[in-house]
XYZ file of C-alpha atoms in Angstrom:
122
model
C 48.429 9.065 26.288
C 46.787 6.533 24.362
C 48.208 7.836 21.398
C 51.649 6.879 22.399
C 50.945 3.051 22.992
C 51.516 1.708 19.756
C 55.036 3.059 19.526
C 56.131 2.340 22.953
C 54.996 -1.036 22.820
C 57.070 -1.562 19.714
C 59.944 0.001 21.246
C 59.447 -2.617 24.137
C 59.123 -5.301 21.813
C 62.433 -4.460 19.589
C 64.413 -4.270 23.306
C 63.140 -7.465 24.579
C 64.038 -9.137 21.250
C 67.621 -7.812 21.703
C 67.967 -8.506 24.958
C 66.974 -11.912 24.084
C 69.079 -12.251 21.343
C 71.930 -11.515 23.546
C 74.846 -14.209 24.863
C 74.877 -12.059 27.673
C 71.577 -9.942 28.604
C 72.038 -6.955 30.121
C 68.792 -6.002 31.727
C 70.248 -2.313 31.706
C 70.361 -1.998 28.490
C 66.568 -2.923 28.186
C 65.741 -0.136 31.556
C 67.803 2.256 29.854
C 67.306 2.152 26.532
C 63.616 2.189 26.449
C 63.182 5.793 27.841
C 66.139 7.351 25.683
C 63.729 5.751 22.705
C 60.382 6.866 24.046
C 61.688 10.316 24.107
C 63.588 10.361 20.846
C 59.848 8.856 19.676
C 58.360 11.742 21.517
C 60.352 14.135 20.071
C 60.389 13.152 16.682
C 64.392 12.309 16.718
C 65.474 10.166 14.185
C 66.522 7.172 16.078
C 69.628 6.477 13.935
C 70.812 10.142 14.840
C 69.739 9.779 18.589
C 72.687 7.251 19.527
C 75.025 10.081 18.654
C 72.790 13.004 20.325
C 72.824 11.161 23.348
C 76.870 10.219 23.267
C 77.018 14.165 23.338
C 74.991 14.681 26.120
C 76.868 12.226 28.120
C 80.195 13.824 26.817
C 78.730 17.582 27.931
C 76.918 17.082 30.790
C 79.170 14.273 32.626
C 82.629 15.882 32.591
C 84.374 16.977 35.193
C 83.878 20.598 35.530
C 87.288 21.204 37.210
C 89.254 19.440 34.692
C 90.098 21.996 32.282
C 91.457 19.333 30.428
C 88.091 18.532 29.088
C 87.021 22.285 28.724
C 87.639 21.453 24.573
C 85.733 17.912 24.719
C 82.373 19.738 26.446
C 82.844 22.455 24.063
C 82.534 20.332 20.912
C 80.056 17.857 22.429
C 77.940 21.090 22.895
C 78.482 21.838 19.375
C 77.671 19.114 18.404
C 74.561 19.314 20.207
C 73.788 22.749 18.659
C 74.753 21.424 15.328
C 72.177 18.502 15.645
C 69.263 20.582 16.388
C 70.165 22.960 13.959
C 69.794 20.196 11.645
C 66.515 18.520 13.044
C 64.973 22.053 12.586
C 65.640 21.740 8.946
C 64.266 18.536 8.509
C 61.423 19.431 10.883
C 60.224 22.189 8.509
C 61.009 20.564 5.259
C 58.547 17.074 6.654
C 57.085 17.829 9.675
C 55.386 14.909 11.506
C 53.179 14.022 14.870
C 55.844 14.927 16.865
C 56.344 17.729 19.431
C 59.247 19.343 17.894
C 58.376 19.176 14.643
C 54.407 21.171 16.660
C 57.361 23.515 17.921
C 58.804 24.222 14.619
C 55.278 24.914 13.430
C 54.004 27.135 16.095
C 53.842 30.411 15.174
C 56.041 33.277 17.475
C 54.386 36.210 18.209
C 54.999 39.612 20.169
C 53.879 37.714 23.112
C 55.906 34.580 22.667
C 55.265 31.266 21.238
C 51.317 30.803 20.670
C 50.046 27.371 20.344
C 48.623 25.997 17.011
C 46.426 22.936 17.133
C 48.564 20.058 18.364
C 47.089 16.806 18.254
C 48.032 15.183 21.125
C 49.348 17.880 23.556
């Protein structure tokens, strides 16, 4: 885990600076921002795609599954979802990094599954 301080103390320091910075602090926005950017960090999500990634995750996972009104809305927030990964994958095989998916995207499949390669830090 030790691996992981350096970033998530930077992402601690960037959110206190904003909250900070703020007229009107919201210490919310510090609680809840700081795991949605640990995991994107994680991950290896580009953090100026992960705002959008996570809009569609609230749009496909928080509607009201008896409103068929919003059957087209969780549709295309999935998609968009789909789409996104789709793309990560790309990028993930084109310049991997230290990041789990990009350790996903590397490991190789096999008839048995999905064997492990050496990963750093997992």
């Amino acid at each position: 885990m030790a691996a992981w301080k350096e970033p998530v103390d930077r992402i601690v320091a960037e959110c206190l600076a904003r909250l900070e910075k703020s007229d009107r602090p919201d210490v919310m926005d510090y609680a809840g921002r700081i795991p949605a950017d640990v995991t994107g960090e994680i991950l290896g999500f580009p953090l100026k795609r992960f705002g959008e990634m996570l809009d569609a995750i609230e749009r496909a996972f928080h509607a009201d599954p008896g409103n068929p009104d919003q059957e087209a809305e969780v549709a295309a927030a999935f998609e968009e979802l789909v789409d996104y990964g789709r793309e990560l994958i790309v990028d993930k095989r084109r310049g991997p990094g230290d990041d789990l998916t990009s350790h996903l995207v590397r490991a190789e499949t096999g008839r048995t599954g999905c064997r492990r390669t050496s990963w750093s830090r997992w």
